[in-house]
PDB file of C-alpha atoms and ligand atoms in Angstrom:
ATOM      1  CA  UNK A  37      36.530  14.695  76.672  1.00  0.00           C
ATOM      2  CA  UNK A  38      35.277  17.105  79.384  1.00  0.00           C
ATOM      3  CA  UNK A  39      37.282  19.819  80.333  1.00  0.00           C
ATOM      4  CA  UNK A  40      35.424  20.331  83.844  1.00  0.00           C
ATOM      5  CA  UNK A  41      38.074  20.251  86.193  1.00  0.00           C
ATOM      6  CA  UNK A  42      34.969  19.662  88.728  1.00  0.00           C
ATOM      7  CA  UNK A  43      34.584  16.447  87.470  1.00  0.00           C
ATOM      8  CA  UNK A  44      35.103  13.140  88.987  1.00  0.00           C
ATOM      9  CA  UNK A  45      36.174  11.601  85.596  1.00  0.00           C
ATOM     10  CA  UNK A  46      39.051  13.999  85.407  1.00  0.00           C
ATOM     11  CA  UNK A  47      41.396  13.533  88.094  1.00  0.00           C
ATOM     12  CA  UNK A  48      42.075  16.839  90.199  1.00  0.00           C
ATOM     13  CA  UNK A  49      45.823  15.689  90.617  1.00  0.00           C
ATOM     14  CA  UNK A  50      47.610  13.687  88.368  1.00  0.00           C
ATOM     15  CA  UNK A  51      51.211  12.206  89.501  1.00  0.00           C
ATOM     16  CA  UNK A  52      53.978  10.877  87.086  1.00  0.00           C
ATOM     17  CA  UNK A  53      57.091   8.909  87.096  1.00  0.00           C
ATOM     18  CA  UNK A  54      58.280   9.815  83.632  1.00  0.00           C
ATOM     19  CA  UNK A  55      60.793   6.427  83.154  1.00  0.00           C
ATOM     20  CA  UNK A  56      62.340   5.319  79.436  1.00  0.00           C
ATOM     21  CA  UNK A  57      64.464   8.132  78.471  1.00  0.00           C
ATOM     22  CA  UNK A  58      67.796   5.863  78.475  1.00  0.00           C
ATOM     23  CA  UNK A  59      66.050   3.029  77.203  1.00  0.00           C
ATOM     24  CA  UNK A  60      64.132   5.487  74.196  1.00  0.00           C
ATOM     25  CA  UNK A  61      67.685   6.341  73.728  1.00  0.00           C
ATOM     26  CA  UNK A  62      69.796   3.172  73.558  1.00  0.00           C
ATOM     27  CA  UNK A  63      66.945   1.812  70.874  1.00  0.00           C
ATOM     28  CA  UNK A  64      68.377   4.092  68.888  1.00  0.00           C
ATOM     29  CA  UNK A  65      72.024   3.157  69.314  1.00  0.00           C
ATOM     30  CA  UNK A  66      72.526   7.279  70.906  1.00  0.00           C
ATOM     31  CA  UNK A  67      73.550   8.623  74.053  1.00  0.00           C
ATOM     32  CA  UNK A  68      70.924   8.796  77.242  1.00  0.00           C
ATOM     33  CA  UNK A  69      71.066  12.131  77.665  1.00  0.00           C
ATOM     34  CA  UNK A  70      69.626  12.022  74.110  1.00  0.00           C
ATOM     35  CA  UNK A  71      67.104  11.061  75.655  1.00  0.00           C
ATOM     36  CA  UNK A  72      66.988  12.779  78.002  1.00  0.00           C
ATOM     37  CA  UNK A  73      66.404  16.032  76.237  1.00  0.00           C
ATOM     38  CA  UNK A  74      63.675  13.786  73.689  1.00  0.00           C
ATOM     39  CA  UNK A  75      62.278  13.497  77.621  1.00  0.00           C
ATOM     40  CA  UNK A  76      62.121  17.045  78.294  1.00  0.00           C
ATOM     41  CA  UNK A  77      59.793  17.768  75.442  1.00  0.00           C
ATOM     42  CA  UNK A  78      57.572  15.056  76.739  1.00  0.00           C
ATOM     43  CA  UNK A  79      57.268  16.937  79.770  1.00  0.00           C
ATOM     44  CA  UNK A  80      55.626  19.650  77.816  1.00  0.00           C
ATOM     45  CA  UNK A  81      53.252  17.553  75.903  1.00  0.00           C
ATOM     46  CA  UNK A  82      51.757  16.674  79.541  1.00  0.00           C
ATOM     47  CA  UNK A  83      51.528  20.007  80.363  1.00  0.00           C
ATOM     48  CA  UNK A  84      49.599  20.718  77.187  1.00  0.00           C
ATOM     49  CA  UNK A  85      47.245  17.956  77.874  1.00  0.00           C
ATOM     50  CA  UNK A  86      46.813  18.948  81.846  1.00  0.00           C
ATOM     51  CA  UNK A  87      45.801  22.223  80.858  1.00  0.00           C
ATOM     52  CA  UNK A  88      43.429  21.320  77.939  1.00  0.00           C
ATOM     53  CA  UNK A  89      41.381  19.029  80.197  1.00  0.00           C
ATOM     54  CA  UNK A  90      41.099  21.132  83.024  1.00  0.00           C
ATOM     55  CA  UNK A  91      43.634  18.834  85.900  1.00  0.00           C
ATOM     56  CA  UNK A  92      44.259  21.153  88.571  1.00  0.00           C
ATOM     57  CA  UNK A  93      47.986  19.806  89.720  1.00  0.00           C
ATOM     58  CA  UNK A  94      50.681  17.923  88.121  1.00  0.00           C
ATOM     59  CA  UNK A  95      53.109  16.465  90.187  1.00  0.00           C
ATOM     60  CA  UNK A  96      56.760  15.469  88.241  1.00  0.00           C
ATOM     61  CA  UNK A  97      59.103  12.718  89.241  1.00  0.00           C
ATOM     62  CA  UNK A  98      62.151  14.664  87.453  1.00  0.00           C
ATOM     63  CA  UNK A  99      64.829  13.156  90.091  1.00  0.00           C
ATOM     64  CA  UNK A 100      64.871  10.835  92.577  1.00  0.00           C
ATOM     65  CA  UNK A 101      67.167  11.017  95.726  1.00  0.00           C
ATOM     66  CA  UNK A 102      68.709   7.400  94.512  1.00  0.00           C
ATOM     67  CA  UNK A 103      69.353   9.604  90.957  1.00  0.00           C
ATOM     68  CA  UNK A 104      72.626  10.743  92.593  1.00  0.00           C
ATOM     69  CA  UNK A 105      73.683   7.828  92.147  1.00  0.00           C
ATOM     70  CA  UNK A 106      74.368   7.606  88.359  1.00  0.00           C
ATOM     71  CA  UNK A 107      77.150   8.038  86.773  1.00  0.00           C
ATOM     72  CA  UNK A 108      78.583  11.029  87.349  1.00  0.00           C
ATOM     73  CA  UNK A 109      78.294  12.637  83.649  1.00  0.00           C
ATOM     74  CA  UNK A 110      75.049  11.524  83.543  1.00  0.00           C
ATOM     75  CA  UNK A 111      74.050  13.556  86.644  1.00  0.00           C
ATOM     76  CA  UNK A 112      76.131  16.517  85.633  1.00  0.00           C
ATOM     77  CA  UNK A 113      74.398  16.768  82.143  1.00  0.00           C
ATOM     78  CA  UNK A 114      70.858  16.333  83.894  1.00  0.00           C
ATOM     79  CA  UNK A 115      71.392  19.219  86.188  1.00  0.00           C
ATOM     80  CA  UNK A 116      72.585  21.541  83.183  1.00  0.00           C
ATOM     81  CA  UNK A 117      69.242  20.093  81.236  1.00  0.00           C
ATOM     82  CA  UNK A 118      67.001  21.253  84.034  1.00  0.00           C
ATOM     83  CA  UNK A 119      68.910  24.485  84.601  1.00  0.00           C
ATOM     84  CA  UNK A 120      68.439  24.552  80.698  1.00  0.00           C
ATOM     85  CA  UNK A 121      64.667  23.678  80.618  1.00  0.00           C
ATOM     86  CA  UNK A 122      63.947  26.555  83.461  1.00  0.00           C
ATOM     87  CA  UNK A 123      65.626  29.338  82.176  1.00  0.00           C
ATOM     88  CA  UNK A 124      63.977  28.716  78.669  1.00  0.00           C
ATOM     89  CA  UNK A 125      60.680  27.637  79.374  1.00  0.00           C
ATOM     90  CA  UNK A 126      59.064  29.280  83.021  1.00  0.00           C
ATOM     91  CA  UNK A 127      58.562  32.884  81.160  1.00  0.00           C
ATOM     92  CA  UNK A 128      56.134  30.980  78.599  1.00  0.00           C
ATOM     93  CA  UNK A 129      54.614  28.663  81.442  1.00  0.00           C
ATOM     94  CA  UNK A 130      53.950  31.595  83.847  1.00  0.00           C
ATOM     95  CA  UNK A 131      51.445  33.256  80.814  1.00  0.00           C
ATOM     96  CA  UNK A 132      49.748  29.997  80.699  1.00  0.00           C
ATOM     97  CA  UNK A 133      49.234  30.299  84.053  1.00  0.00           C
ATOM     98  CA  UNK A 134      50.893  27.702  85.332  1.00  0.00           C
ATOM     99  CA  UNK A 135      52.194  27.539  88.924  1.00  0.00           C
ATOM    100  CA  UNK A 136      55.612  26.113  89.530  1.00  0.00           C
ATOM    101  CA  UNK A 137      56.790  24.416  92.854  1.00  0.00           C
ATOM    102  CA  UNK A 138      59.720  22.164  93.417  1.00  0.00           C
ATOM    103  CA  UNK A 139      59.605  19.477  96.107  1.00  0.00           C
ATOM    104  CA  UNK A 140      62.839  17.510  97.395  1.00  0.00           C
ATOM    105  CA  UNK A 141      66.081  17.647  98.927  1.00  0.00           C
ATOM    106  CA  UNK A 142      66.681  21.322  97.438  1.00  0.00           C
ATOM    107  CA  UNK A 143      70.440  22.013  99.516  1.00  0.00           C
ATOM    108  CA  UNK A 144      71.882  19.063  97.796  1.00  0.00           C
ATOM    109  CA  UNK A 145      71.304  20.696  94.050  1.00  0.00           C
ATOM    110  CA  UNK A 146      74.219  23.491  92.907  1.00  0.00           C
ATOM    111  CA  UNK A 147      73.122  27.183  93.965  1.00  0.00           C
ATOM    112  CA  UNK A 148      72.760  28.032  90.336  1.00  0.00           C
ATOM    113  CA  UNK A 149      69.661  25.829  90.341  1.00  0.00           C
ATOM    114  CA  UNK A 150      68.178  26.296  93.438  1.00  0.00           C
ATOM    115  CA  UNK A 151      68.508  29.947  92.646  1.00  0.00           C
ATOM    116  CA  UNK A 152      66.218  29.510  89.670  1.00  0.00           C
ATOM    117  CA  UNK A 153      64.336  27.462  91.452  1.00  0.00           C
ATOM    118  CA  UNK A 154      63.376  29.940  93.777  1.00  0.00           C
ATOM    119  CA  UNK A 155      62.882  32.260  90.841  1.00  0.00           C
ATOM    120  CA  UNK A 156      60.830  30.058  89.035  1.00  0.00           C
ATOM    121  CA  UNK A 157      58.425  29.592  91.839  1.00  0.00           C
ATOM    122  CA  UNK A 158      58.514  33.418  92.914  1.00  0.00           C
ATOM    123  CA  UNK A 159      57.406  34.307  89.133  1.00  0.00           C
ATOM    124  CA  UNK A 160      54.711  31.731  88.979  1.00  0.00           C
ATOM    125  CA  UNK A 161      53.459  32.020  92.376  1.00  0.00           C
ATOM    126  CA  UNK A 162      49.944  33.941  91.708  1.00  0.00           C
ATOM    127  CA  UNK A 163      49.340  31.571  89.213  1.00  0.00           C
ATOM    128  CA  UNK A 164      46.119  29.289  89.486  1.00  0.00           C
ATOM    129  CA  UNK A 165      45.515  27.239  86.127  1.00  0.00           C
ATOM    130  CA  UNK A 166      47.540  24.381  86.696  1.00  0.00           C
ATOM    131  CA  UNK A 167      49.755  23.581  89.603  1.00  0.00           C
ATOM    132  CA  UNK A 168      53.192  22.096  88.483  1.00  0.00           C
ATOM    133  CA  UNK A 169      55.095  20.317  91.340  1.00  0.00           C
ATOM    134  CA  UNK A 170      58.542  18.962  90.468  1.00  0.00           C
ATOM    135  CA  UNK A 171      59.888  16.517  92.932  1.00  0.00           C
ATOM    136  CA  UNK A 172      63.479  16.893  92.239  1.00  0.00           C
ATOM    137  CA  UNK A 173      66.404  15.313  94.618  1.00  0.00           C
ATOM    138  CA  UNK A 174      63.061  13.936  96.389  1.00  0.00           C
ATOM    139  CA  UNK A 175      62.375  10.479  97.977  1.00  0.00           C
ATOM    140  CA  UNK A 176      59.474   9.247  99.834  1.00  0.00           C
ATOM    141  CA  UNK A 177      61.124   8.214 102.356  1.00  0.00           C
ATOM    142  CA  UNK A 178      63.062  11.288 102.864  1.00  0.00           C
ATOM    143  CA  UNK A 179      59.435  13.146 102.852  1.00  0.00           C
ATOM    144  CA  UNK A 180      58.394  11.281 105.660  1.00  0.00           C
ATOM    145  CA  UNK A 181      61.452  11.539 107.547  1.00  0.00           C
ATOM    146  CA  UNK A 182      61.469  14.849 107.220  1.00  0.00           C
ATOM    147  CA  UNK A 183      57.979  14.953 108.297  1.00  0.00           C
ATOM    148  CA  UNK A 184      58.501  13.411 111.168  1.00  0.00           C
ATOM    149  CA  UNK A 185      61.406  15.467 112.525  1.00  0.00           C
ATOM    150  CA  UNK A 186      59.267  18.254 112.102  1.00  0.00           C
ATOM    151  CA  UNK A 187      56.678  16.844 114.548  1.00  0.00           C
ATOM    152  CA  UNK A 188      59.832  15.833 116.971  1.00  0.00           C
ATOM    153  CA  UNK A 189      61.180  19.600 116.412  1.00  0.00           C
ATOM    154  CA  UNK A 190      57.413  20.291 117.996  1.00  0.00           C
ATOM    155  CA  UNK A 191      57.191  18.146 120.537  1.00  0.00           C
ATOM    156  CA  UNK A 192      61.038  18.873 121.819  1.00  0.00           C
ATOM    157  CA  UNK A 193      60.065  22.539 121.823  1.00  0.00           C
ATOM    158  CA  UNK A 194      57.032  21.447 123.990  1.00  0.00           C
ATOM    159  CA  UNK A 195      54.583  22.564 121.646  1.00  0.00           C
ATOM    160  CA  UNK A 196      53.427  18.886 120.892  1.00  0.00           C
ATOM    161  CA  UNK A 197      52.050  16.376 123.172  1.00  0.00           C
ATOM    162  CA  UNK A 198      53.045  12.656 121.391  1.00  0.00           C
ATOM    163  CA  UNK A 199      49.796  10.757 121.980  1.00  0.00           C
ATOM    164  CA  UNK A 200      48.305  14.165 119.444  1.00  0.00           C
ATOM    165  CA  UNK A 201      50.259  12.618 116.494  1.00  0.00           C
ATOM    166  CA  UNK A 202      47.994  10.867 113.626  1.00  0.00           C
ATOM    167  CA  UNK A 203      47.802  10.705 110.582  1.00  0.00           C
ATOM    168  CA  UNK A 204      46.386  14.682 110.353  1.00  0.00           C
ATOM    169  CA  UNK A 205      49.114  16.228 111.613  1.00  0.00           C
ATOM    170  CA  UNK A 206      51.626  14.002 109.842  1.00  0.00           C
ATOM    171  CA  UNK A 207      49.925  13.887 106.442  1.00  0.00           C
ATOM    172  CA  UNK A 208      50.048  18.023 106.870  1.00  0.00           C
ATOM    173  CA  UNK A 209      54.161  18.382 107.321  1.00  0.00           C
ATOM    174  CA  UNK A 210      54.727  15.965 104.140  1.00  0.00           C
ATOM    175  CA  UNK A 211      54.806  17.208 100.447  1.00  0.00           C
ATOM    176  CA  UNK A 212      52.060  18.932  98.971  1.00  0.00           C
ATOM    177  CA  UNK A 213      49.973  18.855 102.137  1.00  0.00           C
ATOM    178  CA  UNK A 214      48.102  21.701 100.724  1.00  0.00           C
ATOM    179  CA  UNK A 215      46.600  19.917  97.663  1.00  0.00           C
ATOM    180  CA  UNK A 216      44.182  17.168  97.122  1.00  0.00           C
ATOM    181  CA  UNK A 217      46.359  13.469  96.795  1.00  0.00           C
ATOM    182  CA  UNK A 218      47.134  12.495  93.489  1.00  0.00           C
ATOM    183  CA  UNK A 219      43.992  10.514  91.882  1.00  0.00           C
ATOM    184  CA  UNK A 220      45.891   9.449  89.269  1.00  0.00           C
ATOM    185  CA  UNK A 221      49.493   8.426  89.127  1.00  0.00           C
ATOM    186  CA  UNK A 222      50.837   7.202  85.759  1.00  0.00           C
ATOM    187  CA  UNK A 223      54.154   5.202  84.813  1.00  0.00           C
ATOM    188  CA  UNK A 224      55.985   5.014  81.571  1.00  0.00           C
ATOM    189  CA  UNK A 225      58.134   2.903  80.553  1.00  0.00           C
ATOM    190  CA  UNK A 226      56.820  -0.951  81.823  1.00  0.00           C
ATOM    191  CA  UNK A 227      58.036  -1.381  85.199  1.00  0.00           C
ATOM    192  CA  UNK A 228      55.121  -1.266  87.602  1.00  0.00           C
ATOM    193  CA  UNK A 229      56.278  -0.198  90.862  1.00  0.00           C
ATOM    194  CA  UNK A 230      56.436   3.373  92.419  1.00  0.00           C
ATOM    195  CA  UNK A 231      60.172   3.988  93.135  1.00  0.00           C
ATOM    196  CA  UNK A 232      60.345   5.764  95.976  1.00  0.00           C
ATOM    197  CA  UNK A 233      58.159   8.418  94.796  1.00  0.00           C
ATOM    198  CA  UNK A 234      54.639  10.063  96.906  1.00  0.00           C
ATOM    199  CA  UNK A 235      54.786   7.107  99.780  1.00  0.00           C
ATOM    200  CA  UNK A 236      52.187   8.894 101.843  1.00  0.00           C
ATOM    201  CA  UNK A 237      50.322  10.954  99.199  1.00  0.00           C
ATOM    202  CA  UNK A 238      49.111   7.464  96.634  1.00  0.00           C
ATOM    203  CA  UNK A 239      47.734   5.476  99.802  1.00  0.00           C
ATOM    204  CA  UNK A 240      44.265   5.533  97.612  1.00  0.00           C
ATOM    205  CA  UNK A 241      46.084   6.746  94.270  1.00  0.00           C
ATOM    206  CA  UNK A 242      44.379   4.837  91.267  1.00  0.00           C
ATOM    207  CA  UNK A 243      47.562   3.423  89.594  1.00  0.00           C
ATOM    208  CA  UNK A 244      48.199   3.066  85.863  1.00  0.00           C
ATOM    209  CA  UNK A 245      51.071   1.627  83.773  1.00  0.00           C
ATOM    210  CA  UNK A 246      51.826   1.670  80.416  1.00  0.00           C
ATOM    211  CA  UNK A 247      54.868   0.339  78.220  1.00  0.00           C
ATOM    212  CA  UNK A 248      55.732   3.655  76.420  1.00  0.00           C
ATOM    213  CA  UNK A 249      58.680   4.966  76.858  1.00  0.00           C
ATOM    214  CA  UNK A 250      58.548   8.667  78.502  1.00  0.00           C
ATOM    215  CA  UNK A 251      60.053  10.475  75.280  1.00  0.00           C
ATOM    216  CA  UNK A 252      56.915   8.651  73.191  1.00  0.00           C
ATOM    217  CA  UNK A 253      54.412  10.289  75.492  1.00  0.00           C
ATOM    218  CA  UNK A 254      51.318  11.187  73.180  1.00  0.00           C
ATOM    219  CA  UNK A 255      47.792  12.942  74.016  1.00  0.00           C
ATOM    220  CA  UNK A 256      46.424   9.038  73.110  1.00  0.00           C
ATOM    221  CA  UNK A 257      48.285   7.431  75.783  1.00  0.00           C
ATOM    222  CA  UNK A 258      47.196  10.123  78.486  1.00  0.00           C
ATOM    223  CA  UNK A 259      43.744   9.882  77.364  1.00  0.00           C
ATOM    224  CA  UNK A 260      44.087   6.332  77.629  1.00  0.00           C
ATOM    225  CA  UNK A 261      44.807   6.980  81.382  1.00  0.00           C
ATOM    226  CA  UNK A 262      42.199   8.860  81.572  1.00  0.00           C
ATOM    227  CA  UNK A 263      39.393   6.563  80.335  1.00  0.00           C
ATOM    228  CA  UNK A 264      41.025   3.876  82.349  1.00  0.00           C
ATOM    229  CA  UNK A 265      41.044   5.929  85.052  1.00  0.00           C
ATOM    230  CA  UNK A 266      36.874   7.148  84.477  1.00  0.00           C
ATOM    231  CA  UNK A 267      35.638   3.482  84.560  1.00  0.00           C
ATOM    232  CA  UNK A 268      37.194   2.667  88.078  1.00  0.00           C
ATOM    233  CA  UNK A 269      35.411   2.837  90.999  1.00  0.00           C
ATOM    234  CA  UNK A 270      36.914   4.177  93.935  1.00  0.00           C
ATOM    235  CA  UNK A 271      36.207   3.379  97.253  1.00  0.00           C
ATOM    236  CA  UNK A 272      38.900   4.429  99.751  1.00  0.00           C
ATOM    237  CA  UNK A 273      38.399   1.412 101.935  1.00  0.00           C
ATOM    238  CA  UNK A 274      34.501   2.125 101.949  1.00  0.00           C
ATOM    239  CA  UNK A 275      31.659   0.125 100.547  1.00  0.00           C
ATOM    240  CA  UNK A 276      30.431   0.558  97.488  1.00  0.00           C
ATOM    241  CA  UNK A 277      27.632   2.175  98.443  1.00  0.00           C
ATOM    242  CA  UNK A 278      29.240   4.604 101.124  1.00  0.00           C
ATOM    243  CA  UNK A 279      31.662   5.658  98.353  1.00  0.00           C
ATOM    244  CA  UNK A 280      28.772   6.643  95.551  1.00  0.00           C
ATOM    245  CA  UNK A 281      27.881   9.302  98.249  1.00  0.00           C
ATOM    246  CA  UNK A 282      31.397  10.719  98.644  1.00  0.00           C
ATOM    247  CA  UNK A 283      32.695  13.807  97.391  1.00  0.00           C
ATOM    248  CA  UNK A 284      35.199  13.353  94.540  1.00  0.00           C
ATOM    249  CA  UNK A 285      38.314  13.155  96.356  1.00  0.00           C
ATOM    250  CA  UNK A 286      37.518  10.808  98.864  1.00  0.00           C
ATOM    251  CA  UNK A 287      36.452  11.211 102.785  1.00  0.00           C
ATOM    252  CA  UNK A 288      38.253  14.268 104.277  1.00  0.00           C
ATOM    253  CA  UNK A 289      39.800  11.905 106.859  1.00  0.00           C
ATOM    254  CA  UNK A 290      42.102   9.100 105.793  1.00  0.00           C
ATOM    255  CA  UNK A 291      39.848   6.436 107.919  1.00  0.00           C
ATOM    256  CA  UNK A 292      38.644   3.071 108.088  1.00  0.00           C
ATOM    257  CA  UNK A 293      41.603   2.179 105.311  1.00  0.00           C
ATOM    258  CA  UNK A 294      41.358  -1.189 104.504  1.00  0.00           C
TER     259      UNK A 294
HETATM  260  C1  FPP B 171      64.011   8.231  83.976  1.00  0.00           C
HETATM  261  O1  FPP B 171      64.429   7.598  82.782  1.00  0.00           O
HETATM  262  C2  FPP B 171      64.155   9.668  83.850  1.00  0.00           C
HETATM  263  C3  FPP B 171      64.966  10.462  84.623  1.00  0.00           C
HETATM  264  C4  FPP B 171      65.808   9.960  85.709  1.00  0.00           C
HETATM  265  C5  FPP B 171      65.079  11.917  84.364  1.00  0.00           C
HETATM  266  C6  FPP B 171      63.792  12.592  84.049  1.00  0.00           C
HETATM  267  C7  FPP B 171      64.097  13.825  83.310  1.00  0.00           C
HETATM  268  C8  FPP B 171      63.382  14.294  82.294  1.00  0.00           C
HETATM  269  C9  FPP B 171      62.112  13.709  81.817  1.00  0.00           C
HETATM  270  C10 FPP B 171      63.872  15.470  81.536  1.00  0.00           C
HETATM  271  C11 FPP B 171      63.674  16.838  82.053  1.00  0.00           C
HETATM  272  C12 FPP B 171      62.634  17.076  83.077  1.00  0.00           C
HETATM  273  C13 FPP B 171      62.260  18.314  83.480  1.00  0.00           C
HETATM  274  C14 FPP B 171      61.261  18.466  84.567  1.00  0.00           C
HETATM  275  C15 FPP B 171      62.820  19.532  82.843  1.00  0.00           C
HETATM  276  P1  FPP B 171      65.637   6.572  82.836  1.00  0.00           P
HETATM  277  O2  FPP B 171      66.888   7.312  82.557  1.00  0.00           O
HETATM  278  O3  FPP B 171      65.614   5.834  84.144  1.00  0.00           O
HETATM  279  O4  FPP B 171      65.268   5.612  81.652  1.00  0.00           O
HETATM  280  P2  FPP B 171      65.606   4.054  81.553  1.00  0.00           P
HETATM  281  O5  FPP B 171      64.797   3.379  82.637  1.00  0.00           O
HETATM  282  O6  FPP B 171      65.139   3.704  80.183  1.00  0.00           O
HETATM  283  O7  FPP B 171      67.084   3.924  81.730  1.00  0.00           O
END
């Protein structure tokens, strides 16, 4: 496989919902935070495989803003699994070269995370090999929302006239306005829908589900994805034609959608 990150065949931006850790577990008559933690090594195995093939950001559903409502144990032992999985594995990610940002709801988590979250992201931040987002206590709905009281905050302050909002200035104030969309979002675990995750950011997202479970993640199954993913053409509500003269990516504007 080509490790050209310039590439159309490799997507720039690759977005996950990483779903089958309780199911992974219960198969084997154990506990879900069992699996759980079976789905924490998974997460590096993606990493690995980002940064062999040259994708430039990774975007991680780790926990949604509905997550809060599982059993309380449950959520407990997740929180000390990702204060866990940061403490023991952002030294060895930062000399890879990896980048590490956390997107979400970031007051509702215990200061003992958001602490290392903060850490984490001040360590990593010159960083350029691989962009790692972690959507964590994040919703897509909440994203937009808070998007959009952003552009209120503007145009209460005066600084913003209404009839200047589109979908430029409301696509910047939402998660990860600074990088390309995801080209690629991928689903373990059999359920095809997106949960709540990037709303805004898949609009032209090439989608792609598969029945492993999240703590089974191989290199086979991504590059699966990623052949899938190399024969499709993409046209961002364009003809055929237009699109073949695109840059990879899509048109700069999010027009003529249909
Ligand atoms: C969904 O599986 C998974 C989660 C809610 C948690 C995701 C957490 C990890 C992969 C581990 C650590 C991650 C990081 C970034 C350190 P599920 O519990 O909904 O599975 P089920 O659908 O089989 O019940």
């Amino acid at each position: 496989m080509s490790s050209d990150p310039a590439s159309p065949r490799i997507p720039r931006h690759l977005a996950v919902i990483m779903d089958g850790n309780g199911r992974w577990a219960q198969r084997r008559r154990r506990p879900r935070m069992i699996g759980h933690r079976a789905g924490a090594r998974a997460v590096n195995v993606c990493i690995d495989f980002c940064l062999d093939v040259g994708i430039e950001a990774l975007t991680l559903f780790a926990f949604s803003s509905e997550n809060w409502g599982r059993p309380e144990d449950e959520v407990g032992a997740l929180m000390k699994l990702f204060l866990g999985a940061l403490e023991r594995e952002v030294d060895e990610l930062d000399r890879r070269g990896v980048r590490i940002r956390f997107i979400g709801e970031r007051d509702r988590f215990a200061e003992a995370i958001r602490a290392r979250m903060a850490a984490s992201e001040t360590q990593t931040a010159g960083n350029t090999r691989l962009q790692l987002n972690i959507a964590a206590s994040y919703g897509g709905r909440w994203d937009i929302v808070q998007a959009t009281r952003a552009l209120a905050r503007d145009v209460a302050a005066g600084r913003l006239d209404p009839e200047a909002i589109d979908e430029a200035l409301l696509g910047a104030r939402v998660a990860l306005a600074d990088l390309p969309a995801p080209d690629l979002f991928i689903r373990t675990g059999g359920d095809m829908r997106i949960s709540n995750f990037l709303l805004w950011q898949l609009a032209y997202t090439e989608l792609w589900f598969t029945e492993t479970l999240w703590p089974e993640l191989d290199t086979a199954t991504l590059r699966r994805a990623l052949a899938d993913y190399a024969s499709r053409e993409r046209r961002f509500g364009l003809t055929g034609e237009q699109a073949a003269g695109m840059q990879p990516g899509g048109p700069t504007k999010p027009e003529n959608n249909e």
